[in-house]
Short mmCIF file of C-alpha atoms and ligand atoms in Angstrom, two decimals:
data_model
loop_
_atom_site.label_atom_id
_atom_site.label_comp_id
_atom_site.label_asym_id
_atom_site.label_seq_id
_atom_site.Cartn_x
_atom_site.Cartn_y
_atom_site.Cartn_z
CA MET N 1 79.03 72.90 91.09
CA LEU N 2 81.85 75.07 91.95
CA GLU N 3 82.50 75.07 95.75
CA LYS N 4 82.05 79.12 96.32
CA TYR N 5 84.94 81.25 98.23
CA THR N 6 83.63 83.53 101.35
CA PRO N 7 86.15 86.77 101.84
CA GLN N 8 86.59 86.95 105.42
CA THR N 9 87.32 90.53 105.50
CA VAL N 10 86.36 93.24 102.99
CA LEU N 11 87.40 96.73 102.52
CA ILE N 12 85.45 99.45 100.68
CA THR N 13 86.39 102.66 100.11
CA GLY N 14 83.83 105.13 98.53
CA ALA N 15 81.74 103.01 101.34
CA THR N 16 79.07 105.47 101.86
CA GLY N 17 77.89 106.10 97.88
CA ASP N 18 75.47 103.90 96.32
CA PHE N 19 77.59 101.05 94.75
CA GLY N 20 80.11 101.04 98.39
CA LYS N 21 76.61 100.54 99.82
CA ALA N 22 74.92 97.29 97.87
CA PHE N 23 78.50 96.01 98.37
CA ALA N 24 78.35 96.30 101.76
CA GLN N 25 75.23 95.22 102.15
CA ARG N 26 76.18 91.91 99.63
CA PHE N 27 79.46 90.97 101.43
CA ALA N 28 77.20 91.47 105.48
CA GLU N 29 74.50 88.95 104.18
CA LEU N 30 77.45 86.36 102.89
CA GLY N 31 78.59 86.96 106.69
CA SER N 32 81.90 88.72 105.60
CA LYS N 33 83.60 91.58 108.36
CA LEU N 34 84.02 94.70 107.14
CA ILE N 35 86.06 97.94 106.67
CA LEU N 36 84.37 100.22 105.81
CA ILE N 37 85.80 103.72 104.28
CA GLY N 38 84.26 107.72 103.68
CA ARG N 39 84.43 111.17 104.56
CA SER N 40 81.45 110.86 106.25
CA GLU N 41 82.23 109.85 109.56
CA ASP N 42 78.23 110.45 110.43
CA LYS N 43 76.86 108.19 107.01
CA LEU N 44 79.66 105.86 108.29
CA LYS N 45 78.50 105.47 111.25
CA ALA N 46 74.38 105.31 109.83
CA LEU N 47 75.34 102.50 107.32
CA GLN N 48 77.50 101.05 110.37
CA SER N 49 74.08 100.53 112.12
CA GLU N 50 72.57 99.93 109.08
CA LEU N 51 74.61 96.49 108.43
CA GLY N 52 74.38 94.61 111.51
CA ALA N 53 77.50 93.01 110.57
CA GLN N 54 81.40 93.38 112.50
CA THR N 55 82.21 96.91 111.00
CA HIS N 56 85.56 98.86 111.57
CA ILE N 57 84.85 102.64 109.59
CA ALA N 58 87.65 105.16 108.93
CA ALA N 59 86.42 107.95 108.03
CA PHE N 60 89.02 110.54 105.94
CA ASP N 61 89.48 111.89 102.58
CA MET N 62 90.71 110.01 99.96
CA GLN N 63 93.00 113.01 98.75
CA ASP N 64 94.87 112.86 102.40
CA LYS N 65 97.52 109.83 101.70
CA LYS N 66 98.92 110.50 105.73
CA GLY N 67 95.77 110.82 106.65
CA MET N 68 95.00 107.12 104.84
CA GLU N 69 98.66 105.47 105.89
CA ALA N 70 97.28 106.29 109.36
CA ALA N 71 93.82 104.62 108.59
CA ILE N 72 95.44 101.59 107.70
CA LYS N 73 98.22 101.51 110.15
CA ALA N 74 95.61 101.81 112.96
CA ILE N 75 93.02 98.71 111.60
CA PRO N 76 92.46 96.13 114.43
CA ASN N 77 94.11 93.54 114.73
CA GLU N 78 90.48 91.30 114.25
CA PHE N 79 90.31 93.39 110.70
CA LYS N 80 93.70 93.11 109.40
CA ASN N 81 93.54 90.46 106.62
CA ILE N 82 91.51 91.73 104.75
CA ASP N 83 91.48 89.18 101.37
CA LEU N 84 88.93 91.01 99.85
CA LEU N 85 89.50 95.13 98.68
CA ILE N 86 87.50 96.76 96.06
CA ASN N 87 88.55 100.06 95.35
CA ASN N 88 85.52 101.79 94.80
CA ALA N 89 85.77 104.84 95.67
CA GLY N 90 86.23 107.32 92.30
CA LEU N 91 83.91 110.65 91.03
CA ALA N 92 83.28 112.33 87.47
CA LEU N 93 82.94 116.46 87.83
CA GLY N 94 82.19 117.53 84.18
CA LEU N 95 81.07 117.13 81.18
CA ASP N 96 82.45 119.70 79.05
CA PRO N 97 84.61 120.04 75.93
CA ALA N 98 88.70 119.65 77.20
CA GLN N 99 88.63 122.95 75.59
CA ASN N 100 85.98 124.54 78.70
CA CYS N 101 87.39 122.16 81.89
CA ASP N 102 88.29 122.84 84.68
CA ILE N 103 91.29 122.43 85.63
CA GLU N 104 91.06 121.70 89.66
CA ASP N 105 88.17 118.84 88.28
CA TRP N 106 90.58 117.11 86.01
CA GLU N 107 92.93 116.90 89.13
CA THR N 108 90.52 115.54 91.80
CA MET N 109 89.45 112.77 89.25
CA ILE N 110 93.10 112.00 89.11
CA ALA N 111 93.49 111.87 92.76
CA VAL N 112 90.94 109.96 93.92
CA ASN N 113 90.02 107.68 90.37
CA ASN N 114 94.11 107.37 90.25
CA THR N 115 96.28 108.43 92.57
CA ALA N 116 94.07 106.97 95.96
CA LEU N 117 93.69 103.93 93.96
CA VAL N 118 97.50 103.80 93.86
CA GLN N 119 97.92 104.40 97.19
CA MET N 120 95.80 102.00 98.83
CA THR N 121 96.31 99.03 96.76
CA ARG N 122 100.43 99.89 98.03
CA LEU N 123 99.47 99.56 100.96
CA ILE N 124 97.08 96.76 101.39
CA LEU N 125 99.27 94.28 99.56
CA PRO N 126 101.78 93.69 101.25
CA ILE N 127 98.74 92.16 103.42
CA MET N 128 97.66 90.06 100.81
CA THR N 129 101.26 88.22 99.77
CA GLY N 130 101.78 87.69 103.66
CA ASN N 131 98.47 85.57 104.02
CA LYS N 132 99.57 84.54 100.13
CA LYS N 133 95.75 84.89 98.97
CA GLY N 134 93.97 88.12 98.59
CA HIS N 135 91.52 90.49 95.64
CA ILE N 136 91.40 93.11 94.47
CA ILE N 137 88.47 94.45 93.01
CA ASN N 138 88.94 97.63 91.52
CA ILE N 139 85.77 99.39 90.11
CA GLY N 140 86.64 100.54 85.92
CA SER N 141 83.69 101.50 83.71
CA THR N 142 83.10 101.38 80.11
CA ALA N 143 84.45 104.70 79.58
CA GLY N 144 87.76 102.88 80.55
CA SER N 145 87.48 101.39 76.63
CA TYR N 146 84.83 103.81 74.69
CA PRO N 147 85.46 107.39 74.61
CA TYR N 148 82.95 109.95 74.08
CA ALA N 149 82.43 113.71 73.51
CA GLY N 150 83.16 115.48 77.82
CA GLY N 151 84.10 112.07 78.77
CA ASN N 152 87.57 113.30 78.75
CA VAL N 153 90.02 112.71 81.70
CA TYR N 154 87.25 110.56 83.53
CA CYS N 155 87.69 107.77 80.75
CA ALA N 156 91.73 108.49 80.75
CA THR N 157 91.35 107.54 84.93
CA LYS N 158 88.84 104.58 84.04
CA ALA N 159 91.62 103.25 81.70
CA PHE N 160 94.25 103.77 83.89
CA VAL N 161 91.94 101.43 86.49
CA LYS N 162 91.59 98.84 83.69
CA MET N 163 95.10 99.41 82.05
CA PHE N 164 96.52 98.92 86.17
CA SER N 165 94.93 96.53 87.21
CA LEU N 166 95.53 94.03 84.02
CA ASN N 167 99.24 94.97 85.81
CA LEU N 168 98.46 93.66 89.15
CA ARG N 169 98.12 90.60 87.32
CA ALA N 170 101.40 90.30 85.41
CA ASP N 171 103.16 90.84 88.69
CA LEU N 172 100.90 88.98 90.93
CA VAL N 173 100.81 85.89 89.10
CA GLY N 174 102.29 83.62 91.82
CA THR N 175 101.04 84.89 94.61
CA ASN N 176 97.01 83.39 95.20
CA ILE N 177 95.73 86.88 94.29
CA ARG N 178 93.42 87.72 91.77
CA VAL N 179 92.91 91.20 90.22
CA THR N 180 89.28 91.82 88.69
CA ASN N 181 88.39 94.92 87.19
CA ILE N 182 84.71 95.74 86.66
CA GLU N 183 83.87 98.16 84.63
CA PRO N 184 80.30 99.24 84.78
CA GLY N 185 78.40 101.12 82.12
CA ALA N 186 75.59 103.74 82.63
CA ILE N 187 73.77 102.92 86.52
CA GLN N 188 71.72 104.84 88.23
CA THR N 189 73.01 106.34 91.97
CA GLN N 190 74.37 109.19 92.56
CA PHE N 191 76.58 109.74 89.56
CA SER N 192 75.43 112.03 87.47
CA GLU N 193 74.25 114.35 90.79
CA VAL N 194 78.20 114.90 91.23
CA ARG N 195 79.31 114.86 88.10
CA PHE N 196 77.13 117.73 87.20
CA LYS N 197 77.60 119.63 91.00
CA GLY N 198 74.15 119.18 91.93
CA ASP N 199 72.33 119.80 89.40
CA LYS N 200 69.47 117.17 89.98
CA ALA N 201 67.07 118.16 87.28
CA LYS N 202 70.26 117.31 85.12
CA ALA N 203 71.26 114.33 86.73
CA ASP N 204 67.37 113.09 86.39
CA ALA N 205 67.83 113.69 82.45
CA VAL N 206 70.78 110.95 82.35
CA TYR N 207 68.34 108.38 83.59
CA ALA N 208 64.78 109.83 82.93
CA ASN N 209 62.48 107.09 80.38
CA THR N 210 65.15 104.13 80.38
CA ASN N 211 65.59 100.80 81.84
CA ASN N 212 68.12 101.98 84.18
CA MET N 213 70.31 99.33 86.32
CA THR N 214 71.22 99.69 89.76
CA ALA N 215 73.86 99.55 92.49
CA ASN N 216 72.16 96.04 93.31
CA ASP N 217 72.79 94.63 90.01
CA VAL N 218 76.79 95.90 90.66
CA ALA N 219 76.51 93.98 93.66
CA GLU N 220 75.65 91.24 91.72
CA ALA N 221 78.98 91.44 89.59
CA VAL N 222 81.37 92.52 92.12
CA THR N 223 80.04 88.94 94.73
CA TRP N 224 80.09 86.85 91.82
CA SER N 225 83.99 87.79 91.47
CA ALA N 226 84.78 87.72 95.10
CA CYS N 227 82.50 84.76 95.87
CA LEU N 228 84.59 82.36 92.70
CA PRO N 229 86.97 79.46 94.48
CA PRO N 230 90.09 81.19 94.66
CA TYR N 231 91.40 79.07 91.38
CA PHE N 232 89.66 81.90 89.00
CA ASN N 233 90.15 84.65 88.20
CA VAL N 234 88.14 87.57 86.57
CA ASN N 235 90.30 89.91 84.88
CA ARG N 236 87.28 92.27 82.85
CA MET N 237 84.11 92.27 83.29
CA GLU N 238 82.06 94.79 81.27
CA ILE N 239 78.11 94.92 82.11
CA MET N 240 76.36 97.34 80.57
CA PRO N 241 72.25 97.92 80.84
CA THR N 242 70.67 96.30 78.17
CA VAL N 243 69.09 99.48 76.77
CA GLN N 244 72.78 101.08 76.31
CA SER N 245 74.95 100.74 73.35
CA PHE N 246 77.50 102.13 71.60
CA GLY N 247 77.12 105.46 69.17
CA PRO N 248 78.98 105.91 66.43
CA LEU N 249 81.94 107.67 65.30
CA THR N 250 81.83 111.27 64.26
CA MET N 251 83.08 112.98 61.36
CA GLU N 252 83.16 116.72 61.29
CA ARG N 253 81.12 118.02 57.97
CA PHE N 254 82.31 121.47 55.96
CA ASP N 255 79.37 123.61 54.19
C1 LIG B 301 80.17 105.87 84.11
C2 LIG B 301 79.84 105.31 83.34
O1 LIG B 301 78.68 105.83 80.76
O2 LIG B 301 77.87 107.34 82.38
O3 LIG B 301 81.16 105.03 84.83
O4 LIG B 301 80.54 107.36 81.84
S1 LIG B 301 79.31 105.68 81.92
#
């Protein structure tokens, strides 16, 4: 039997989203201390009281670099020794062809999915190198490996997350810090409602009449990776519902 590891202090970005909540619940059950980051203080407080774990909350927008720096600086001493960072905050906006997309949607996806993720990682790395232990789990996506029509910048941001994760591994060899990119496919969450900007009917159609995976399933992959003994690193884990698969390459035909 493997000797399991229990992360002592887990920082979760996007903590009030479906994935974030599921991760927080799992690590609370394991007895980890939690730092929960999200935009809404009210939602963070509600989650905090639901969890019954030792939690520290920090409300700021991931696009606010100064807010992020201040919040990390202000983490109380008893939460400072973060040994698991889950870079979970991220979003897709729109599913239009590139030539019709809103440039601000593209900028927001790059800002949250990539810029904020590298900023947070850079802020937390010195804690982990100082302690000579730690684990960074990035929430990537199958979208980072397989293109699909309308995925344009969302897919590209997740390809960035995959490559950044692998490159962190390259740099962190010898530091005892693990890096994992968890790459879920379609999961039934608020993801599509955000992508379709509140159009619930369109979002519901994505998950209709099929057998979906949920945030709890992704939490299973995250906790399994995190609780492996520290010598055991999962580089990438790609997961998708059995009902999801690959489409053919397309070919333009002329009349
Ligand atoms: C979400 C997966 O397939 O909707 O990251 O792009 S998919």
